[in-house]
Short mmCIF file of N, CA and C in Angstrom, two decimals:
data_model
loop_
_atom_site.label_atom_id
_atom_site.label_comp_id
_atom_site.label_asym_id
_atom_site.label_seq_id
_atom_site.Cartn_x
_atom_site.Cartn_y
_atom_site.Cartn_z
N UNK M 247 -7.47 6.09 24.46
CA UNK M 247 -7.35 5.16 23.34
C UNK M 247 -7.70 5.89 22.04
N UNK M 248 -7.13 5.45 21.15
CA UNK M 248 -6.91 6.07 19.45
C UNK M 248 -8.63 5.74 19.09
N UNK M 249 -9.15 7.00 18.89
CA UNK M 249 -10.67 6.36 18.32
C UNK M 249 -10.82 5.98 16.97
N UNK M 250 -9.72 6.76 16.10
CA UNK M 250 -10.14 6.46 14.71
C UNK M 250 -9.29 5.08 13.95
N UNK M 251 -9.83 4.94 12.78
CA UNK M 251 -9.54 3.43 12.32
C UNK M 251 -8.52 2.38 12.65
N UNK M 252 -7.04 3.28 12.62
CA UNK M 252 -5.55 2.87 12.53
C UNK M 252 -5.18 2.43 14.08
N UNK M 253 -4.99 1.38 14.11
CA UNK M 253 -4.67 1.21 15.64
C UNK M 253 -3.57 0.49 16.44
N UNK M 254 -2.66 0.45 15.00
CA UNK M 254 -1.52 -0.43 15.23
C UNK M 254 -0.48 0.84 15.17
N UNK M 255 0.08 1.14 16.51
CA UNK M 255 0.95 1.90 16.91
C UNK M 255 1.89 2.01 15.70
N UNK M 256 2.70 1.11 15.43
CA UNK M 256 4.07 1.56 14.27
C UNK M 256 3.17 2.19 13.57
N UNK M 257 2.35 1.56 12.66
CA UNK M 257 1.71 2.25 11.27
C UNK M 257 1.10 3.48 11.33
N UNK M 258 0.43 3.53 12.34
CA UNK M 258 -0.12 4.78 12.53
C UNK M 258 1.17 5.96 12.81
N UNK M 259 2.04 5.53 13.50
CA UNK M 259 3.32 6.84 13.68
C UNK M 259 3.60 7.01 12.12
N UNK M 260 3.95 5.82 11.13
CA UNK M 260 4.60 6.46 9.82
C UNK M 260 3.93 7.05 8.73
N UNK M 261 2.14 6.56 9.21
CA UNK M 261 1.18 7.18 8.41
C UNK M 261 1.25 9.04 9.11
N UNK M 262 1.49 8.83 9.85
CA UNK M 262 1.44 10.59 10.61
C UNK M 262 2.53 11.37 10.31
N UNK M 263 3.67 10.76 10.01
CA UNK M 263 4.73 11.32 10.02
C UNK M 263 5.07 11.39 8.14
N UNK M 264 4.16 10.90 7.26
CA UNK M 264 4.51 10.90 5.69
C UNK M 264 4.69 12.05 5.44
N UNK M 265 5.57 12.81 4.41
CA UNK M 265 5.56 14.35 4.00
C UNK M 265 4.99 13.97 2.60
N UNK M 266 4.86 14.82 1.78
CA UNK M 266 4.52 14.60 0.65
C UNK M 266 5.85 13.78 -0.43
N UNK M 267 4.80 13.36 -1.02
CA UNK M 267 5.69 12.28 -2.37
C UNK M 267 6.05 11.28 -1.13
N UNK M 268 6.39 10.97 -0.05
CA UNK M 268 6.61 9.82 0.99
C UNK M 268 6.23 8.57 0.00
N UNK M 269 6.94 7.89 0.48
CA UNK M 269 6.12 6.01 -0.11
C UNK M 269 5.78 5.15 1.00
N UNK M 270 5.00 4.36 0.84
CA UNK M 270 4.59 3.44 1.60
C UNK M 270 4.10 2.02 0.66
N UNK M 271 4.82 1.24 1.36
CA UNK M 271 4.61 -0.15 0.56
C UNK M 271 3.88 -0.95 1.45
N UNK M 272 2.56 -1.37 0.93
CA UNK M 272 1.71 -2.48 1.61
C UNK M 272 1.66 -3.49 0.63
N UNK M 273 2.07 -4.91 1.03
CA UNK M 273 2.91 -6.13 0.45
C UNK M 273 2.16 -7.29 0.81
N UNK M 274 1.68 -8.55 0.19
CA UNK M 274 1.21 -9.47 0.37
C UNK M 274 2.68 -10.63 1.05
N UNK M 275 2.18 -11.35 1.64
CA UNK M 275 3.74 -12.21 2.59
C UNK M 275 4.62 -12.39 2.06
N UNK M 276 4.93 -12.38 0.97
CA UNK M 276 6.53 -12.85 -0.32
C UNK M 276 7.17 -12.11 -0.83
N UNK M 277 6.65 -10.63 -0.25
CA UNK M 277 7.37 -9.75 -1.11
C UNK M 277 8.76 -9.63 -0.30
N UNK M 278 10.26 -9.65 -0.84
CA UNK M 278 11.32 -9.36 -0.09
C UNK M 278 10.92 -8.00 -0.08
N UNK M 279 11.22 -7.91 1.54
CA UNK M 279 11.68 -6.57 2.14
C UNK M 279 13.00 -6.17 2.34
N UNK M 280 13.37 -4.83 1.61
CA UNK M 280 15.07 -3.97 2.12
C UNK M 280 15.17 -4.63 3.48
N UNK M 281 16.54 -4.35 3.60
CA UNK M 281 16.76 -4.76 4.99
C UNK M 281 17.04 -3.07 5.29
N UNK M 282 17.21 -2.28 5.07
CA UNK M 282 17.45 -0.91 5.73
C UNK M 282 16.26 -0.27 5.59
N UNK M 283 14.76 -0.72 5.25
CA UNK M 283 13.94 -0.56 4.98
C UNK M 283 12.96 -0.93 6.52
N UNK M 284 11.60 0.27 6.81
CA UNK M 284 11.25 0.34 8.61
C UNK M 284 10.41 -1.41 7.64
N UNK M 285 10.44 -2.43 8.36
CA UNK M 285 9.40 -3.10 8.39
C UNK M 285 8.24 -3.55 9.39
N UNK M 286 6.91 -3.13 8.61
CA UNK M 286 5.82 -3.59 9.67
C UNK M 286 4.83 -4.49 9.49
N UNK M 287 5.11 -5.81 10.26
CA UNK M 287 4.91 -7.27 9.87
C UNK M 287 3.15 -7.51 10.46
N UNK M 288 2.06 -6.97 9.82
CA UNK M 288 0.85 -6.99 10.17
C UNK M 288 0.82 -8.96 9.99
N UNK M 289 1.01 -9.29 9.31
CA UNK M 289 1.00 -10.95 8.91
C UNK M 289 0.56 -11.71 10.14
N UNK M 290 -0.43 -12.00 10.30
CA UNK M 290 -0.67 -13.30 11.18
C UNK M 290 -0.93 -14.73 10.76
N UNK M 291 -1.52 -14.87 9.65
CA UNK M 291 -1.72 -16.22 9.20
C UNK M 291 -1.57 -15.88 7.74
N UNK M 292 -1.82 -17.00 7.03
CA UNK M 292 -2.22 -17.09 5.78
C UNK M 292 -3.66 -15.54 5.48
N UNK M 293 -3.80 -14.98 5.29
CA UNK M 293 -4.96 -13.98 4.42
C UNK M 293 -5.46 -13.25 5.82
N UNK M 294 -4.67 -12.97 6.88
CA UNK M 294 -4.58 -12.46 7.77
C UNK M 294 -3.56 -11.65 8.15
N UNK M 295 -4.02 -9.94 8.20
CA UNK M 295 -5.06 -9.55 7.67
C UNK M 295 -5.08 -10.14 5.80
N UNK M 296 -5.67 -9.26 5.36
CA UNK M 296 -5.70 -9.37 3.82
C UNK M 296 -4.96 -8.05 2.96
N UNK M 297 -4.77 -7.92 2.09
CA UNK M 297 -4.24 -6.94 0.93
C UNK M 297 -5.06 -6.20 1.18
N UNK M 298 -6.98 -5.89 0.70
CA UNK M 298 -7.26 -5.00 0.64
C UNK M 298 -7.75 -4.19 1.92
N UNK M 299 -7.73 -5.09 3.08
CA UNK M 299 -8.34 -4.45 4.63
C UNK M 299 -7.20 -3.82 4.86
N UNK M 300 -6.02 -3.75 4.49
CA UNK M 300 -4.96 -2.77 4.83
C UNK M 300 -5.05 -1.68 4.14
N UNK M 301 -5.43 -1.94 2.65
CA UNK M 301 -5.30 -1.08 1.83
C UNK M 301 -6.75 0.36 2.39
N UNK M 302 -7.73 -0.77 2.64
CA UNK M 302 -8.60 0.15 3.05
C UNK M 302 -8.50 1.85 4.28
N UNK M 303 -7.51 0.44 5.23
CA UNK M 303 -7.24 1.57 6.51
C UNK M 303 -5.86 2.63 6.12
N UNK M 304 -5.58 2.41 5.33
CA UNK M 304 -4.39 3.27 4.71
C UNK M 304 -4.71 4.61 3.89
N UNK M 305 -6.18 4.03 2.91
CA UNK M 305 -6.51 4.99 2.41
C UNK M 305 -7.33 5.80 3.27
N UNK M 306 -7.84 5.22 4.73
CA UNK M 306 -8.71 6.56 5.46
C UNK M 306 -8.25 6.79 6.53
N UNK M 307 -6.96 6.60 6.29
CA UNK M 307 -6.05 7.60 7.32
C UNK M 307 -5.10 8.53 6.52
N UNK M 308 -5.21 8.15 5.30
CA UNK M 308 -4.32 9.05 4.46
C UNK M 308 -4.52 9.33 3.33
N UNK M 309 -4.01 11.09 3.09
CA UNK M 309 -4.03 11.39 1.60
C UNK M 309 -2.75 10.91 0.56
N UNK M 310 -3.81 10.09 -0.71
CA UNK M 310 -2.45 9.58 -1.38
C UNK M 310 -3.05 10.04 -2.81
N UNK M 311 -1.69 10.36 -3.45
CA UNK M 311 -1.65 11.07 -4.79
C UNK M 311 -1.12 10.52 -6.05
N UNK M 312 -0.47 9.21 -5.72
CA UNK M 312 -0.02 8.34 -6.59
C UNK M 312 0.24 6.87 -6.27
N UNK M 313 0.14 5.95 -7.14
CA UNK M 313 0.27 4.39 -6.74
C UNK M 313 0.85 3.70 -7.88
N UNK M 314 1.81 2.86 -7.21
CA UNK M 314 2.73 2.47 -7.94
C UNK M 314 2.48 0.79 -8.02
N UNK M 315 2.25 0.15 -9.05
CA UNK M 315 1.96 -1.36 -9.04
C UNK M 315 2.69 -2.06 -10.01
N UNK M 316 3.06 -3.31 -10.15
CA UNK M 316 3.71 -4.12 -11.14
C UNK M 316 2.63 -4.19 -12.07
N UNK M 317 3.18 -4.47 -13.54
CA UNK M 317 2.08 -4.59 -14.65
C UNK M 317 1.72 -6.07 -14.56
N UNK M 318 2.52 -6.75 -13.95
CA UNK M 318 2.01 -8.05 -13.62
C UNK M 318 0.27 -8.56 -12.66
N UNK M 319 0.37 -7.57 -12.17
CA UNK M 319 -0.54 -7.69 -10.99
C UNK M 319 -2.16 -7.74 -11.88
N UNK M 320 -2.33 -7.11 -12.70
CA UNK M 320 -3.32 -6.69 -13.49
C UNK M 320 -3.53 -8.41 -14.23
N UNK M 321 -2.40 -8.93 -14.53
CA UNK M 321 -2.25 -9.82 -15.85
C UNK M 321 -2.88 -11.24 -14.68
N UNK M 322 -1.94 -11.21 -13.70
CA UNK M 322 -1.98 -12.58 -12.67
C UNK M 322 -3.03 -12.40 -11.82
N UNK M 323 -3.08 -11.63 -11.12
CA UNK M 323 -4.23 -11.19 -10.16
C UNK M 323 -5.36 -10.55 -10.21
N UNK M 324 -5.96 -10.38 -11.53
CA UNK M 324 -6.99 -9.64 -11.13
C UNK M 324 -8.26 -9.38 -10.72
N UNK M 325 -8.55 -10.51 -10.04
CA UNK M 325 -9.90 -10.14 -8.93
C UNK M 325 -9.52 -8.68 -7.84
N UNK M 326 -7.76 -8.83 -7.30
CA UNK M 326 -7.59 -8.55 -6.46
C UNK M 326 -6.92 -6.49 -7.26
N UNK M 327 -6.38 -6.93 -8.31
CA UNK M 327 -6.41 -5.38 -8.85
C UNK M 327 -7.59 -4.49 -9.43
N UNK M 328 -8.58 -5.57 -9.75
CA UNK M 328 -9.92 -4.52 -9.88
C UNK M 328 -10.00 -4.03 -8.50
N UNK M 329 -10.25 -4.74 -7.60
CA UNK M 329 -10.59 -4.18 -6.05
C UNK M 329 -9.80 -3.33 -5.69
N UNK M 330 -8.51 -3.08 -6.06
CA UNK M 330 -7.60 -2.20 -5.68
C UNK M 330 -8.18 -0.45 -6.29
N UNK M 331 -7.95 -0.97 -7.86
CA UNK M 331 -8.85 -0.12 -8.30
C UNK M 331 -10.04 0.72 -8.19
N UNK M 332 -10.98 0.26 -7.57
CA UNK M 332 -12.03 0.15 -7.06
C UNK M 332 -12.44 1.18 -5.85
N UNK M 333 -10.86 0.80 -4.96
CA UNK M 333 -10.99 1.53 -3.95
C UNK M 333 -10.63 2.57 -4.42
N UNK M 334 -9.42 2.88 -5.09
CA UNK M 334 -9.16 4.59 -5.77
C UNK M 334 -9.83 5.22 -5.76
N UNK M 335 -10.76 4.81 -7.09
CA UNK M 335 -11.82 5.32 -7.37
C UNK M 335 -12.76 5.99 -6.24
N UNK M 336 -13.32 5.11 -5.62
CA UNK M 336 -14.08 5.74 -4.20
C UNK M 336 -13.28 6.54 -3.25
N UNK M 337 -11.80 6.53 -3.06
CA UNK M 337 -11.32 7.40 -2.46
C UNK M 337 -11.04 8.91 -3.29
N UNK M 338 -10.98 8.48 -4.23
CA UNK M 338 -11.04 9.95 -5.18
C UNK M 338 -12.05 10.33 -5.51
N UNK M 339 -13.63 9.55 -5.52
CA UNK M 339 -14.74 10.72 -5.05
C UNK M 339 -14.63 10.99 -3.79
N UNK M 340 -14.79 10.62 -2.68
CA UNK M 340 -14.64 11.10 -1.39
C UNK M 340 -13.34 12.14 -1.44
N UNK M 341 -12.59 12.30 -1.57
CA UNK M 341 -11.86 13.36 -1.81
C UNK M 341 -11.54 14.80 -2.44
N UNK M 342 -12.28 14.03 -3.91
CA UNK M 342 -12.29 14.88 -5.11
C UNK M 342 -10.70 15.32 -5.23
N UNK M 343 -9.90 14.55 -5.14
CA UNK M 343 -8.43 14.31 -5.85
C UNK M 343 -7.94 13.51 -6.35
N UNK M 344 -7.47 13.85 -7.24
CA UNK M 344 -7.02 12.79 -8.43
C UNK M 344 -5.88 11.77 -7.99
N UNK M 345 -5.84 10.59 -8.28
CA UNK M 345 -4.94 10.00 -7.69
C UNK M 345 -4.12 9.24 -9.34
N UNK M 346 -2.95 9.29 -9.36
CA UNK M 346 -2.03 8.72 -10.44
C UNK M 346 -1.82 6.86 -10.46
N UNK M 347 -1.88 6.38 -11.24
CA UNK M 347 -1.81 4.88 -11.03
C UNK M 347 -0.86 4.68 -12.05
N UNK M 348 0.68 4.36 -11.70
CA UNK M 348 1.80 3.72 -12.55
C UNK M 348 2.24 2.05 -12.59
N UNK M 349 2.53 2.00 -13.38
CA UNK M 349 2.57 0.28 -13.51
C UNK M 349 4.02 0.30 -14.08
N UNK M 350 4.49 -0.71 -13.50
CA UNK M 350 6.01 -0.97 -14.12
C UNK M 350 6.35 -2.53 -13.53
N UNK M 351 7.37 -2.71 -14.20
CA UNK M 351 7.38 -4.23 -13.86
C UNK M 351 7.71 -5.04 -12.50
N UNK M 352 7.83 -5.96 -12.35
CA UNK M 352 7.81 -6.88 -10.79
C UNK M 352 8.84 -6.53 -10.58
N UNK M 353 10.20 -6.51 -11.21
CA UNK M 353 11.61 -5.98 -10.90
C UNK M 353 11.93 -4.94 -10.39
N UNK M 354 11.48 -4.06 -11.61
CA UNK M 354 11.41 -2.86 -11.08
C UNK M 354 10.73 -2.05 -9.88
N UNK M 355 9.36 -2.71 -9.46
CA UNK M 355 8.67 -2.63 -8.19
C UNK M 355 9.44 -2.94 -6.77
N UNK M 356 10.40 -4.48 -6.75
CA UNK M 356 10.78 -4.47 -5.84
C UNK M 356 12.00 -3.77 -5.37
N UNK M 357 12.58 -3.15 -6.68
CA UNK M 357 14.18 -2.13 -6.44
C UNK M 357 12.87 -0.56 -5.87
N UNK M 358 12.01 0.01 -6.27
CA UNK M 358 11.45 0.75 -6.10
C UNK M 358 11.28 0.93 -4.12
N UNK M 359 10.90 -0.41 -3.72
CA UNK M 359 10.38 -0.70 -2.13
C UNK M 359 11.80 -0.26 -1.53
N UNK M 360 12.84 -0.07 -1.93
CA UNK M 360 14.25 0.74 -1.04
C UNK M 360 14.13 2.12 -0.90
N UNK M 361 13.30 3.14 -1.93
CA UNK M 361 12.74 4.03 -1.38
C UNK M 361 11.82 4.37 -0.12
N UNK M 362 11.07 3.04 -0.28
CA UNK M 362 9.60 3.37 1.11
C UNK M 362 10.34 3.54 2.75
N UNK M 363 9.67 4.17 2.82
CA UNK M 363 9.64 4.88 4.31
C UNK M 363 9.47 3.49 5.06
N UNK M 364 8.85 2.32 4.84
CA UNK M 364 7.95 1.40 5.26
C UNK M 364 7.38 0.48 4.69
N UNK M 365 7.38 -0.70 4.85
CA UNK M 365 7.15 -1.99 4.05
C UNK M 365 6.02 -2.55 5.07
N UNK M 366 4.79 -2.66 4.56
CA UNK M 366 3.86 -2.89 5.31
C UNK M 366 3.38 -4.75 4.92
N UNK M 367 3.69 -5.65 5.68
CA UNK M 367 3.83 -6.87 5.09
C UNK M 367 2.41 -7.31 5.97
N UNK M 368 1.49 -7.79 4.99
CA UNK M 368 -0.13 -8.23 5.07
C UNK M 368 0.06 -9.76 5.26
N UNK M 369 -0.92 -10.56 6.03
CA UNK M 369 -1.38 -12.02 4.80
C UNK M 369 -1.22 -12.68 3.85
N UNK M 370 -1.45 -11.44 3.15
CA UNK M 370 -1.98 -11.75 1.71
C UNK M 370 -1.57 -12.90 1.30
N UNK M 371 -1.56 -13.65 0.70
CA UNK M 371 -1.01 -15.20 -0.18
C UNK M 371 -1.41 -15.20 -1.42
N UNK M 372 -1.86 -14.17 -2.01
CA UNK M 372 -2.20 -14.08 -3.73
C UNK M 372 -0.98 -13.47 -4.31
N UNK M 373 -0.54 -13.93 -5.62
CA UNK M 373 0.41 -13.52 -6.03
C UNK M 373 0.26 -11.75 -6.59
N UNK M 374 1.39 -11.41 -6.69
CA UNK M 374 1.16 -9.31 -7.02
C UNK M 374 0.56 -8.39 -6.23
N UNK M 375 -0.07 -9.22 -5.24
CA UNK M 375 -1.07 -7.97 -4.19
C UNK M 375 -0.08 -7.35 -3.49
N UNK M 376 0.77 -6.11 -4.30
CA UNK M 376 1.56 -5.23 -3.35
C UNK M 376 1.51 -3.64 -4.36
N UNK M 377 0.98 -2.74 -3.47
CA UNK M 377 1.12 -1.59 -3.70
C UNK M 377 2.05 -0.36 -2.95
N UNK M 378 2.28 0.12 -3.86
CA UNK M 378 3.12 1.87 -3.37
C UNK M 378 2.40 2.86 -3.23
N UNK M 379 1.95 3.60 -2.21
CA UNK M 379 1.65 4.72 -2.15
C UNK M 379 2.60 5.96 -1.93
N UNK M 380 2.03 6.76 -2.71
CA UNK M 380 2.78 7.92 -2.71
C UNK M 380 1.72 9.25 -2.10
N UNK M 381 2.03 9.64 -1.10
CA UNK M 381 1.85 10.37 0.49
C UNK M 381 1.61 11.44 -0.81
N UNK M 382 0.13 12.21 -0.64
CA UNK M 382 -0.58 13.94 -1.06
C UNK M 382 -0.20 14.40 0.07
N UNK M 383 -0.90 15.79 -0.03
CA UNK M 383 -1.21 16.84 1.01
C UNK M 383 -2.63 17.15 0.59
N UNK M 384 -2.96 17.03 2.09
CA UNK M 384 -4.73 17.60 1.89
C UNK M 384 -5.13 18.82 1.74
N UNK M 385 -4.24 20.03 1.51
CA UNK M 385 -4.71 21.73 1.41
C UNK M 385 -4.20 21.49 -0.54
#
């Protein structure tokens, strides 16, 4: 059995398999997903899991070097984008790598999710809780 955090078979294969610049979209329940796009439907209920308990196991299974968010998310949501924030931050001291944070609009975010490798669909039920990661290299 997998000892470390990630333990949901799909996610863990596409977290292993990211090359650099890779995307990964972790999405609160409303976000449309591509249809040619891998989707992985963590969603069990309403806030089950949640936005940031994904976000958490994402960031400590993986190095990420950029994040891509709607400027909306900041404006509508932000209990849930400080926390996002938040975590950066602590993953970029634990790292000591800089991580990029871009903001662009809700439109433009969801034409963006046809790039991702993977649409990681959460709980979540707060409006904007959806981020892009963009896959570092740890050397």
């Amino acid at each position: 059995m997998k000892k470390s955090t990630l333990i949901n078979s799909e996610l863990s294969y596409v977290v292993a398999t990211l090359g650099h610049t890779d995307e990964l979209t972790i999405c609160d329940a409303g976000l449309p997903i591509p249809d040619h796009v891998k989707r992985i439907d963590l969603a069990l209920t309403h806030g089950v899991p949640s936005f940031l308990e994904t976000v958490r196991v994402i960031l400590s299974e993986s190095q990420i070097e950029g994040v891509i968010i709607a400027n909306e998310f900041a404006e509508v949501n932000p209990a849930h984008y400080q926390a996002l924030i938040k975590e950066l931050e602590m993953e970029m001291e634990v790292t000591g790598k800089a991580i990029t944070v871009t903001s662009i609009t809700h439109e433009a975010f969801k034409a963006r999710t046809h790039q991702s490798r993977a649409v990681v669909r959460t709980g979540e039920c707060t409006p904007y809780a959806n981020v892009i990661f963009q896959a570092g290299v740890v050397f």
